[in-house]
Amino acid sequence: MAYDIFKDLAIIIIAAKLFGLLANKCKAPQVVGQIIAGLLIGPSVLGWVQQSEFILEAAEIGVVLLMFSAGLGTNLKELKETGPVAFLLACCGVFVPLVGGTLLYMGFYGASPFGTEGFYRAVFIGVIMTATSVSITVQALKELGKLQGKTGTTILAAAIIDDVIGMVVLTFVIGFKKPDANPGKVALLTLAFFAFAFVVGIIMYKIFQIVDEKYPHSKAISIAGLALCFGLSYIAEHYFGIADITGAYVAGIILCSINDSKFIADKIDINSYMLFGPVFFASIGLKTNISNITAEILLFSLGFVVVALIAKIIGCGLMARCCRFSGSDSLKIGIGMMTRGEVALITAQKGLAAGMLEPVYFTSVILLIIVSSISTPILLKMLYGRDEKKQIA
Amino acid sequence: MAYDIFKDLAIIIIAAKLFGLLANKCKAPQVVGQIIAGLLIGPSVLGWVQQSEFILEAAEIGVVLLMFSAGLGTNLKELKETGPVAFLLACCGVFVPLVGGTLLYMGFYGASPFGTEGFYRAVFIGVIMTATSVSITVQALKELGKLQGKTGTTILAAAIIDDVIGMVVLTFVIGFKKPDANPGKVALLTLAFFAFAFVVGIIMYKIFQIVDEKYPHSKAISIAGLALCFGLSYIAEHYFGIADITGAYVAGIILCSINDSKFIADKIDINSYMLFGPVFFASIGLKTNISNITAEILLFSLGFVVVALIAKIIGCGLMARCCRFSGSDSLKIGIGMMTRGEVALITAQKGLAAGMLEPVYFTSVILLIIVSSISTPILLKMLYGRDEKKQIA
């Protein structure tokens, strides 16, 4: 029945808020508490709420709203400045985990020569590690009030680019098994999307600016903004094969320079923190059933998590240091980039469909998502806290 | 795919807003435009958006948020004063349509003696006509700024009570065909719910008041309010068999006297007008496929609509006049009560399941929902506008 969702939603938003406040008391960001709340109320522990189609879609809206809001808060000038650096960071942040994951698998199960089945299986473990999921970092930086700084903008831009590179790598690797996937086509579609977004963006920006000046602070402007966000999310994924969150982020960037960008962001944030945000973060915990893990998988998973996290810190952190970020900021960027999320799961699902991954490795992916989602906000908060102490001293 | 909903949502919120503004230009309330937008983009005309599980559930959230917000805006003192009158109105507003619908069916297809199959089929047409759907009236009164007045409160209270009576009548009538439905049990459960809500309400009110005074204007208070709304919606329907919207309205009434009731209502309204509200109103239009109506059904449907509307105006309007409302206010009450919505559809579905209704009559029900949903806000606006002109003159 339609009313069944009310039970799930009531439990999710209350548990997420309670554990969010509890996390705050323990000096950790709220988002950590929300993920733990999802784990607790989900099938792993209490079993009060099950993953459902509606929760899945509400969570998708949640992550899209989050990225839209991040886009709305972008400083366009800063983004232009960070763009080239972010590209370098993203490349390094894809390459190091790709190699690290491949070596990990070969270290566990023995090396296979290039071109064999075993070789691609190993590479695929690396592929899963490539895509950063920036939403949790965004939320953590937002709570810390550091989303708009140079470091925050760099992380955000690098994570967006890294998603695209990750997608190209995925299609490339699968392309060796499947003849219909064409890496060149993927790269072309990606370029086409950004060209499309650029043209549409300029037109939309002009229209929004005119309407906004005529009717400032209107309901219509925030609804139209939301529609643009949903529209670009759909177009990105449906016509160009790019993640919907990239479309949402681009929609935010298109509107970030109109007068009412903060007005729209406020409305989006209310929709986000009341319902869709908690549902998204709790759903990460809900997806997980930690009760059926074997010792062997646990061991591999531990290695998988450690390699995935360190590879991002090394890849992005070192490159950041090379690009003249301070040591402390480089570490923040490396840690900010180490979060993985739904893209890793999507990649794993594609690997499963292509026969390049056993379902048992999903546990590793989910563990990586949880560990990175919980540790990143805590570490970021510690690092920023240390900086502030230094400034005061 | 999960991202498919973004297309639907983008189209719905943009179309609903555009037609809402257009309706405003034509001096009609926005909600009329939103329903027409749903008709246009739905299967009847353009076919851009199909009814989906997600839309259905988001629409349910929409109507629940609407009723919660209406409850939050309640003046408790006024509700206590209007209670007895509202009860009389509701009884009359159920009785007249019940008789009217029965006579209409008998007039069309011939009278059947009491207790026969044909007799119950006739009665069932009356049963469908009984339940007022107050959500559209609420939205219309809200737009007019008349929700809090005596007339508004009376309509709201009467519509809530009328839902309950309608439910009892439905179970009563079906009880003659099905042995497991027990009208006495329904009445008892209804009483039990209000007793439960009263006790929980007092406890919740105290808790919210204490927390609110300690942390005024906090995110936590609005999230907790929303959770209470969802929780009571679920409990009402799941454990007591009462419509979820009644639970949501009661949740609003519980919180209507805390300091931050307006603060919570503002947050709920933003969630409502950005997304869930337009989805709910557009979904009424979406449910409809007006392209496959035959002449015979059309004729019956016309009679059905006319009888259903007039019966409510007579039933509620006359009783209001007897309870010393002015002629103009009585008419407003009668017209405010004539809207039908999802409860009529649910009733029809139950009748179908019990073998008391042919599926072809769904067209009549949907036509009634659309005509009443569109005409009520327009008529109410006209009536209130006439009053204001008189006051100015």
PDB file of C-alpha atoms in Angstrom, chain B residues 10-270:
ATOM      1  CA  ALA B  10      10.916  18.008 -14.259  1.00  0.00           C
ATOM      2  CA  ILE B  11       7.929  17.941 -16.631  1.00  0.00           C
ATOM      3  CA  ILE B  12       5.399  17.825 -13.785  1.00  0.00           C
ATOM      4  CA  ILE B  13       6.787  20.706 -11.740  1.00  0.00           C
ATOM      5  CA  ILE B  14       7.353  22.949 -14.753  1.00  0.00           C
ATOM      6  CA  ALA B  15       3.949  22.224 -16.331  1.00  0.00           C
ATOM      7  CA  ALA B  16       2.181  22.566 -12.978  1.00  0.00           C
ATOM      8  CA  LYS B  17       3.865  25.910 -12.277  1.00  0.00           C
ATOM      9  CA  LEU B  18       3.205  27.293 -15.775  1.00  0.00           C
ATOM     10  CA  PHE B  19      -0.462  26.291 -15.752  1.00  0.00           C
ATOM     11  CA  GLY B  20      -0.754  27.414 -12.147  1.00  0.00           C
ATOM     12  CA  LEU B  21       0.427  30.886 -13.137  1.00  0.00           C
ATOM     13  CA  LEU B  22      -1.849  30.806 -16.182  1.00  0.00           C
ATOM     14  CA  ALA B  23      -4.800  29.892 -13.940  1.00  0.00           C
ATOM     15  CA  ASN B  24      -3.907  32.839 -11.725  1.00  0.00           C
ATOM     16  CA  LYS B  25      -3.987  35.113 -14.763  1.00  0.00           C
ATOM     17  CA  CYS B  26      -7.508  33.794 -15.466  1.00  0.00           C
ATOM     18  CA  LYS B  27      -8.454  34.605 -11.851  1.00  0.00           C
ATOM     19  CA  ALA B  28      -8.635  30.886 -10.979  1.00  0.00           C
ATOM     20  CA  PRO B  29      -6.579  29.303  -8.197  1.00  0.00           C
ATOM     21  CA  GLN B  30      -3.246  27.708  -9.119  1.00  0.00           C
ATOM     22  CA  VAL B  31      -4.424  24.236  -8.102  1.00  0.00           C
ATOM     23  CA  VAL B  32      -6.869  24.227 -11.049  1.00  0.00           C
ATOM     24  CA  GLY B  33      -3.971  24.888 -13.384  1.00  0.00           C
ATOM     25  CA  GLN B  34      -1.969  22.111 -11.776  1.00  0.00           C
ATOM     26  CA  ILE B  35      -4.734  19.535 -12.309  1.00  0.00           C
ATOM     27  CA  ILE B  36      -5.169  20.647 -15.919  1.00  0.00           C
ATOM     28  CA  ALA B  37      -1.411  20.397 -16.367  1.00  0.00           C
ATOM     29  CA  GLY B  38      -1.625  16.780 -15.191  1.00  0.00           C
ATOM     30  CA  LEU B  39      -4.425  16.088 -17.681  1.00  0.00           C
ATOM     31  CA  LEU B  40      -2.409  17.629 -20.509  1.00  0.00           C
ATOM     32  CA  ILE B  41       0.924  15.897 -19.870  1.00  0.00           C
ATOM     33  CA  GLY B  42      -0.790  12.612 -18.942  1.00  0.00           C
ATOM     34  CA  PRO B  43      -2.108   9.786 -21.133  1.00  0.00           C
ATOM     35  CA  SER B  44      -5.271  11.733 -22.083  1.00  0.00           C
ATOM     36  CA  VAL B  45      -3.520  14.284 -24.271  1.00  0.00           C
ATOM     37  CA  LEU B  46       0.251  14.419 -24.666  1.00  0.00           C
ATOM     38  CA  GLY B  47       1.301  11.210 -22.901  1.00  0.00           C
ATOM     39  CA  TRP B  48       4.605  12.702 -21.717  1.00  0.00           C
ATOM     40  CA  VAL B  49       4.255  11.382 -18.180  1.00  0.00           C
ATOM     41  CA  GLN B  50       2.751   8.073 -17.096  1.00  0.00           C
ATOM     42  CA  GLN B  51       1.397   7.255 -13.681  1.00  0.00           C
ATOM     43  CA  SER B  52       4.180   5.332 -11.905  1.00  0.00           C
ATOM     44  CA  GLU B  53       4.675   3.775  -8.500  1.00  0.00           C
ATOM     45  CA  PHE B  54       6.971   6.624  -7.534  1.00  0.00           C
ATOM     46  CA  ILE B  55       4.577   9.350  -8.681  1.00  0.00           C
ATOM     47  CA  LEU B  56       1.777   7.593  -6.800  1.00  0.00           C
ATOM     48  CA  GLU B  57       3.774   7.556  -3.577  1.00  0.00           C
ATOM     49  CA  ALA B  58       5.105  11.088  -3.982  1.00  0.00           C
ATOM     50  CA  ALA B  59       1.494  12.208  -4.556  1.00  0.00           C
ATOM     51  CA  GLU B  60       0.496  10.450  -1.336  1.00  0.00           C
ATOM     52  CA  ILE B  61       3.264  12.335   0.484  1.00  0.00           C
ATOM     53  CA  GLY B  62       1.968  15.502  -1.167  1.00  0.00           C
ATOM     54  CA  VAL B  63      -1.582  15.123   0.154  1.00  0.00           C
ATOM     55  CA  VAL B  64      -0.296  14.126   3.601  1.00  0.00           C
ATOM     56  CA  LEU B  65       1.952  17.206   3.781  1.00  0.00           C
ATOM     57  CA  LEU B  66      -0.979  19.368   2.715  1.00  0.00           C
ATOM     58  CA  MET B  67      -3.183  18.016   5.496  1.00  0.00           C
ATOM     59  CA  PHE B  68      -0.356  18.282   8.046  1.00  0.00           C
ATOM     60  CA  SER B  69       0.131  21.912   7.117  1.00  0.00           C
ATOM     61  CA  ALA B  70      -3.633  22.520   7.385  1.00  0.00           C
ATOM     62  CA  GLY B  71      -3.572  20.942  10.837  1.00  0.00           C
ATOM     63  CA  LEU B  72      -0.612  23.096  11.872  1.00  0.00           C
ATOM     64  CA  GLY B  73      -2.549  26.212  10.936  1.00  0.00           C
ATOM     65  CA  THR B  74      -5.604  25.215  12.954  1.00  0.00           C
ATOM     66  CA  ASN B  75      -6.942  27.497  15.616  1.00  0.00           C
ATOM     67  CA  LEU B  76      -7.698  24.947  18.314  1.00  0.00           C
ATOM     68  CA  LYS B  77     -10.235  27.165  20.072  1.00  0.00           C
ATOM     69  CA  GLU B  78     -12.129  27.652  16.838  1.00  0.00           C
ATOM     70  CA  LEU B  79     -12.042  23.918  16.071  1.00  0.00           C
ATOM     71  CA  LYS B  80     -13.588  23.148  19.470  1.00  0.00           C
ATOM     72  CA  GLU B  81     -16.345  25.651  18.762  1.00  0.00           C
ATOM     73  CA  THR B  82     -17.018  24.339  15.256  1.00  0.00           C
ATOM     74  CA  GLY B  83     -16.842  20.644  16.233  1.00  0.00           C
ATOM     75  CA  PRO B  84     -20.541  19.927  16.914  1.00  0.00           C
ATOM     76  CA  VAL B  85     -21.708  21.943  13.910  1.00  0.00           C
ATOM     77  CA  ALA B  86     -19.135  20.195  11.726  1.00  0.00           C
ATOM     78  CA  PHE B  87     -20.474  16.834  12.864  1.00  0.00           C
ATOM     79  CA  LEU B  88     -24.035  17.742  11.848  1.00  0.00           C
ATOM     80  CA  LEU B  89     -22.785  19.077   8.519  1.00  0.00           C
ATOM     81  CA  ALA B  90     -20.836  15.901   7.851  1.00  0.00           C
ATOM     82  CA  CYS B  91     -23.838  13.668   8.609  1.00  0.00           C
ATOM     83  CA  CYS B  92     -26.043  15.635   6.259  1.00  0.00           C
ATOM     84  CA  GLY B  93     -23.252  15.782   3.674  1.00  0.00           C
ATOM     85  CA  VAL B  94     -23.070  11.989   3.672  1.00  0.00           C
ATOM     86  CA  PHE B  95     -26.807  11.290   3.786  1.00  0.00           C
ATOM     87  CA  VAL B  96     -27.996  13.476   0.896  1.00  0.00           C
ATOM     88  CA  PRO B  97     -25.426  12.228  -1.672  1.00  0.00           C
ATOM     89  CA  LEU B  98     -26.008   8.637  -0.551  1.00  0.00           C
ATOM     90  CA  VAL B  99     -29.721   8.933  -1.309  1.00  0.00           C
ATOM     91  CA  GLY B 100     -29.076  11.044  -4.418  1.00  0.00           C
ATOM     92  CA  GLY B 101     -26.653   8.536  -5.925  1.00  0.00           C
ATOM     93  CA  THR B 102     -28.969   5.620  -5.215  1.00  0.00           C
ATOM     94  CA  LEU B 103     -31.922   7.400  -6.851  1.00  0.00           C
ATOM     95  CA  LEU B 104     -29.787   8.387  -9.846  1.00  0.00           C
ATOM     96  CA  TYR B 105     -28.798   4.769 -10.531  1.00  0.00           C
ATOM     97  CA  MET B 106     -32.398   3.599 -10.100  1.00  0.00           C
ATOM     98  CA  GLY B 107     -33.597   6.362 -12.393  1.00  0.00           C
ATOM     99  CA  PHE B 108     -31.143   5.246 -15.068  1.00  0.00           C
ATOM    100  CA  TYR B 109     -31.394   1.491 -14.819  1.00  0.00           C
ATOM    101  CA  GLY B 110     -34.715   0.944 -13.041  1.00  0.00           C
ATOM    102  CA  ALA B 111     -35.463   0.487  -9.334  1.00  0.00           C
ATOM    103  CA  SER B 112     -34.732  -2.827  -7.627  1.00  0.00           C
ATOM    104  CA  PRO B 113     -36.401  -3.992  -4.431  1.00  0.00           C
ATOM    105  CA  PHE B 114     -34.513  -3.706  -1.114  1.00  0.00           C
ATOM    106  CA  GLY B 115     -31.937  -6.441  -0.513  1.00  0.00           C
ATOM    107  CA  THR B 116     -31.434  -7.441  -4.160  1.00  0.00           C
ATOM    108  CA  GLU B 117     -28.172  -7.253  -6.078  1.00  0.00           C
ATOM    109  CA  GLY B 118     -29.470  -4.300  -8.136  1.00  0.00           C
ATOM    110  CA  PHE B 119     -30.422  -2.431  -4.994  1.00  0.00           C
ATOM    111  CA  TYR B 120     -26.923  -2.645  -3.563  1.00  0.00           C
ATOM    112  CA  ARG B 121     -25.417  -1.639  -6.881  1.00  0.00           C
ATOM    113  CA  ALA B 122     -27.583   1.483  -6.748  1.00  0.00           C
ATOM    114  CA  VAL B 123     -26.659   2.167  -3.124  1.00  0.00           C
ATOM    115  CA  PHE B 124     -22.993   1.777  -3.969  1.00  0.00           C
ATOM    116  CA  ILE B 125     -23.158   4.609  -6.506  1.00  0.00           C
ATOM    117  CA  GLY B 126     -24.408   6.707  -3.577  1.00  0.00           C
ATOM    118  CA  VAL B 127     -21.601   5.460  -1.330  1.00  0.00           C
ATOM    119  CA  ILE B 128     -18.977   6.638  -3.811  1.00  0.00           C
ATOM    120  CA  MET B 129     -20.466  10.118  -3.635  1.00  0.00           C
ATOM    121  CA  THR B 130     -20.215  10.438   0.146  1.00  0.00           C
ATOM    122  CA  ALA B 131     -16.588  11.242   0.978  1.00  0.00           C
ATOM    123  CA  THR B 132     -15.444  14.820   0.519  1.00  0.00           C
ATOM    124  CA  SER B 133     -11.783  15.211  -0.409  1.00  0.00           C
ATOM    125  CA  VAL B 134     -10.766  18.297   1.429  1.00  0.00           C
ATOM    126  CA  SER B 135      -7.222  18.700   0.080  1.00  0.00           C
ATOM    127  CA  ILE B 136      -8.210  20.761  -2.940  1.00  0.00           C
ATOM    128  CA  THR B 137     -10.506  22.956  -0.879  1.00  0.00           C
ATOM    129  CA  VAL B 138      -7.679  23.393   1.638  1.00  0.00           C
ATOM    130  CA  GLN B 139      -5.293  24.494  -1.085  1.00  0.00           C
ATOM    131  CA  ALA B 140      -7.902  26.847  -2.577  1.00  0.00           C
ATOM    132  CA  LEU B 141      -8.733  28.397   0.814  1.00  0.00           C
ATOM    133  CA  LYS B 142      -5.009  28.693   1.546  1.00  0.00           C
ATOM    134  CA  GLU B 143      -4.414  30.610  -1.667  1.00  0.00           C
ATOM    135  CA  LEU B 144      -7.344  32.866  -0.774  1.00  0.00           C
ATOM    136  CA  GLY B 145      -6.016  33.325   2.786  1.00  0.00           C
ATOM    137  CA  LYS B 146      -9.316  32.023   4.186  1.00  0.00           C
ATOM    138  CA  LEU B 147      -8.187  28.719   5.686  1.00  0.00           C
ATOM    139  CA  GLN B 148      -8.134  29.956   9.281  1.00  0.00           C
ATOM    140  CA  GLY B 149     -11.553  31.647   9.388  1.00  0.00           C
ATOM    141  CA  LYS B 150     -14.665  30.115  10.909  1.00  0.00           C
ATOM    142  CA  THR B 151     -15.967  28.928   7.537  1.00  0.00           C
ATOM    143  CA  GLY B 152     -12.618  27.383   6.629  1.00  0.00           C
ATOM    144  CA  THR B 153     -12.260  25.569   9.932  1.00  0.00           C
ATOM    145  CA  THR B 154     -15.825  24.277   9.716  1.00  0.00           C
ATOM    146  CA  ILE B 155     -15.293  22.908   6.207  1.00  0.00           C
ATOM    147  CA  LEU B 156     -12.054  21.246   7.249  1.00  0.00           C
ATOM    148  CA  ALA B 157     -13.470  19.669  10.383  1.00  0.00           C
ATOM    149  CA  ALA B 158     -16.635  18.538   8.584  1.00  0.00           C
ATOM    150  CA  ALA B 159     -14.605  16.995   5.763  1.00  0.00           C
ATOM    151  CA  ILE B 160     -12.497  15.036   8.228  1.00  0.00           C
ATOM    152  CA  ILE B 161     -15.565  13.731  10.061  1.00  0.00           C
ATOM    153  CA  ASP B 162     -17.309  13.023   6.755  1.00  0.00           C
ATOM    154  CA  ASP B 163     -14.383  10.825   5.675  1.00  0.00           C
ATOM    155  CA  VAL B 164     -14.867   8.764   8.792  1.00  0.00           C
ATOM    156  CA  ILE B 165     -18.630   8.485   8.335  1.00  0.00           C
ATOM    157  CA  GLY B 166     -18.083   7.657   4.661  1.00  0.00           C
ATOM    158  CA  MET B 167     -15.729   4.881   5.683  1.00  0.00           C
ATOM    159  CA  VAL B 168     -18.258   3.501   8.130  1.00  0.00           C
ATOM    160  CA  VAL B 169     -20.992   3.594   5.473  1.00  0.00           C
ATOM    161  CA  LEU B 170     -18.700   1.868   2.972  1.00  0.00           C
ATOM    162  CA  THR B 171     -17.885  -0.933   5.381  1.00  0.00           C
ATOM    163  CA  PHE B 172     -21.549  -1.171   6.282  1.00  0.00           C
ATOM    164  CA  VAL B 173     -22.672  -1.573   2.673  1.00  0.00           C
ATOM    165  CA  ILE B 174     -19.879  -3.972   1.768  1.00  0.00           C
ATOM    166  CA  GLY B 175     -20.624  -5.839   4.982  1.00  0.00           C
ATOM    167  CA  PHE B 176     -23.860  -7.056   3.401  1.00  0.00           C
ATOM    168  CA  LYS B 177     -21.880  -8.846   0.680  1.00  0.00           C
ATOM    169  CA  LYS B 178     -18.744  -9.770   2.618  1.00  0.00           C
ATOM    170  CA  PRO B 179     -19.002 -11.423   5.986  1.00  0.00           C
ATOM    171  CA  ASP B 180     -15.500 -10.358   7.154  1.00  0.00           C
ATOM    172  CA  ALA B 181     -16.131  -6.613   7.038  1.00  0.00           C
ATOM    173  CA  ASN B 182     -17.723  -5.520  10.299  1.00  0.00           C
ATOM    174  CA  PRO B 183     -19.249  -2.022  10.509  1.00  0.00           C
ATOM    175  CA  GLY B 184     -19.294  -2.116  14.304  1.00  0.00           C
ATOM    176  CA  LYS B 185     -15.591  -2.919  14.333  1.00  0.00           C
ATOM    177  CA  VAL B 186     -14.915   0.000  11.997  1.00  0.00           C
ATOM    178  CA  ALA B 187     -16.776   2.404  14.259  1.00  0.00           C
ATOM    179  CA  LEU B 188     -14.912   1.021  17.258  1.00  0.00           C
ATOM    180  CA  LEU B 189     -11.507   1.303  15.561  1.00  0.00           C
ATOM    181  CA  THR B 190     -12.293   4.878  14.619  1.00  0.00           C
ATOM    182  CA  LEU B 191     -13.112   5.742  18.207  1.00  0.00           C
ATOM    183  CA  ALA B 192      -9.995   3.874  19.351  1.00  0.00           C
ATOM    184  CA  PHE B 193      -7.848   5.902  16.962  1.00  0.00           C
ATOM    185  CA  PHE B 194      -9.090   9.206  18.266  1.00  0.00           C
ATOM    186  CA  ALA B 195      -8.587   8.007  21.856  1.00  0.00           C
ATOM    187  CA  PHE B 196      -5.068   6.888  20.928  1.00  0.00           C
ATOM    188  CA  ALA B 197      -4.373  10.162  19.118  1.00  0.00           C
ATOM    189  CA  PHE B 198      -5.630  12.109  22.132  1.00  0.00           C
ATOM    190  CA  VAL B 199      -3.271  10.368  24.561  1.00  0.00           C
ATOM    191  CA  VAL B 200      -0.272  10.357  22.208  1.00  0.00           C
ATOM    192  CA  GLY B 201      -1.128  13.915  21.261  1.00  0.00           C
ATOM    193  CA  ILE B 202      -0.929  15.222  24.812  1.00  0.00           C
ATOM    194  CA  ILE B 203       2.395  13.449  25.431  1.00  0.00           C
ATOM    195  CA  MET B 204       3.865  14.586  22.104  1.00  0.00           C
ATOM    196  CA  TYR B 205       2.652  18.124  22.605  1.00  0.00           C
ATOM    197  CA  LYS B 206       4.416  18.310  25.989  1.00  0.00           C
ATOM    198  CA  ILE B 207       7.661  16.862  24.582  1.00  0.00           C
ATOM    199  CA  PHE B 208       7.639  19.163  21.546  1.00  0.00           C
ATOM    200  CA  GLN B 209       6.877  22.180  23.720  1.00  0.00           C
ATOM    201  CA  ILE B 210       9.823  21.473  26.039  1.00  0.00           C
ATOM    202  CA  VAL B 211      12.259  20.776  23.202  1.00  0.00           C
ATOM    203  CA  ASP B 212      10.982  23.770  21.253  1.00  0.00           C
ATOM    204  CA  GLU B 213      11.519  26.146  24.145  1.00  0.00           C
ATOM    205  CA  LYS B 214      15.058  24.829  24.645  1.00  0.00           C
ATOM    206  CA  TYR B 215      16.013  24.830  20.943  1.00  0.00           C
ATOM    207  CA  PRO B 216      13.649  27.178  19.105  1.00  0.00           C
ATOM    208  CA  HIS B 217      13.782  27.389  15.275  1.00  0.00           C
ATOM    209  CA  SER B 218      15.952  24.259  15.029  1.00  0.00           C
ATOM    210  CA  LYS B 219      16.101  21.857  12.090  1.00  0.00           C
ATOM    211  CA  ALA B 220      15.459  19.057  14.567  1.00  0.00           C
ATOM    212  CA  ILE B 221      12.041  20.424  15.542  1.00  0.00           C
ATOM    213  CA  SER B 222      10.775  20.525  11.962  1.00  0.00           C
ATOM    214  CA  ILE B 223      12.182  17.077  11.196  1.00  0.00           C
ATOM    215  CA  ALA B 224      10.606  15.653  14.347  1.00  0.00           C
ATOM    216  CA  GLY B 225       7.306  17.275  13.341  1.00  0.00           C
ATOM    217  CA  LEU B 226       7.484  15.692   9.906  1.00  0.00           C
ATOM    218  CA  ALA B 227       8.274  12.329  11.482  1.00  0.00           C
ATOM    219  CA  LEU B 228       5.229  12.672  13.754  1.00  0.00           C
ATOM    220  CA  CYS B 229       3.126  13.453  10.679  1.00  0.00           C
ATOM    221  CA  PHE B 230       4.403  10.394   8.780  1.00  0.00           C
ATOM    222  CA  GLY B 231       4.167   8.222  11.876  1.00  0.00           C
ATOM    223  CA  LEU B 232       0.544   9.100  12.654  1.00  0.00           C
ATOM    224  CA  SER B 233      -0.397   8.782   8.958  1.00  0.00           C
ATOM    225  CA  TYR B 234       0.951   5.256   8.971  1.00  0.00           C
ATOM    226  CA  ILE B 235      -0.524   4.278  12.320  1.00  0.00           C
ATOM    227  CA  ALA B 236      -3.969   5.642  11.391  1.00  0.00           C
ATOM    228  CA  GLU B 237      -4.159   3.632   8.191  1.00  0.00           C
ATOM    229  CA  HIS B 238      -2.243   0.513   9.229  1.00  0.00           C
ATOM    230  CA  TYR B 239      -3.596  -0.145  12.707  1.00  0.00           C
ATOM    231  CA  PHE B 240      -6.976   1.615  12.667  1.00  0.00           C
ATOM    232  CA  GLY B 241      -7.992   1.479   9.000  1.00  0.00           C
ATOM    233  CA  ILE B 242      -8.458   5.254   8.904  1.00  0.00           C
ATOM    234  CA  ALA B 243      -7.232   7.386   5.996  1.00  0.00           C
ATOM    235  CA  ASP B 244      -3.587   8.419   6.349  1.00  0.00           C
ATOM    236  CA  ILE B 245      -4.538  12.047   5.708  1.00  0.00           C
ATOM    237  CA  THR B 246      -6.655  12.013   8.871  1.00  0.00           C
ATOM    238  CA  GLY B 247      -3.540  10.954  10.809  1.00  0.00           C
ATOM    239  CA  ALA B 248      -1.538  13.743   9.194  1.00  0.00           C
ATOM    240  CA  TYR B 249      -4.208  16.322  10.032  1.00  0.00           C
ATOM    241  CA  VAL B 250      -4.302  15.123  13.647  1.00  0.00           C
ATOM    242  CA  ALA B 251      -0.476  15.393  13.808  1.00  0.00           C
ATOM    243  CA  GLY B 252      -0.821  18.992  12.676  1.00  0.00           C
ATOM    244  CA  ILE B 253      -3.459  19.720  15.312  1.00  0.00           C
ATOM    245  CA  ILE B 254      -1.204  18.211  18.016  1.00  0.00           C
ATOM    246  CA  LEU B 255       1.539  20.670  17.087  1.00  0.00           C
ATOM    247  CA  CYS B 256      -0.620  23.679  16.195  1.00  0.00           C
ATOM    248  CA  SER B 257      -0.223  25.271  19.629  1.00  0.00           C
ATOM    249  CA  ILE B 258       3.568  25.017  20.100  1.00  0.00           C
ATOM    250  CA  ASN B 259       5.568  28.213  19.582  1.00  0.00           C
ATOM    251  CA  ASP B 260       7.236  27.034  16.404  1.00  0.00           C
ATOM    252  CA  SER B 261       4.115  25.724  14.659  1.00  0.00           C
ATOM    253  CA  LYS B 262       4.439  28.413  12.003  1.00  0.00           C
ATOM    254  CA  PHE B 263       8.158  27.677  11.635  1.00  0.00           C
ATOM    255  CA  ILE B 264       7.407  24.003  10.992  1.00  0.00           C
ATOM    256  CA  ALA B 265       4.546  24.866   8.642  1.00  0.00           C
ATOM    257  CA  ASP B 266       6.864  27.101   6.593  1.00  0.00           C
ATOM    258  CA  LYS B 267       9.358  24.266   6.138  1.00  0.00           C
ATOM    259  CA  ILE B 268       6.575  21.827   5.235  1.00  0.00           C
ATOM    260  CA  ASP B 269       5.101  24.308   2.769  1.00  0.00           C
ATOM    261  CA  ILE B 270       8.451  24.634   0.983  1.00  0.00           C
TER     262      ILE B 270
END
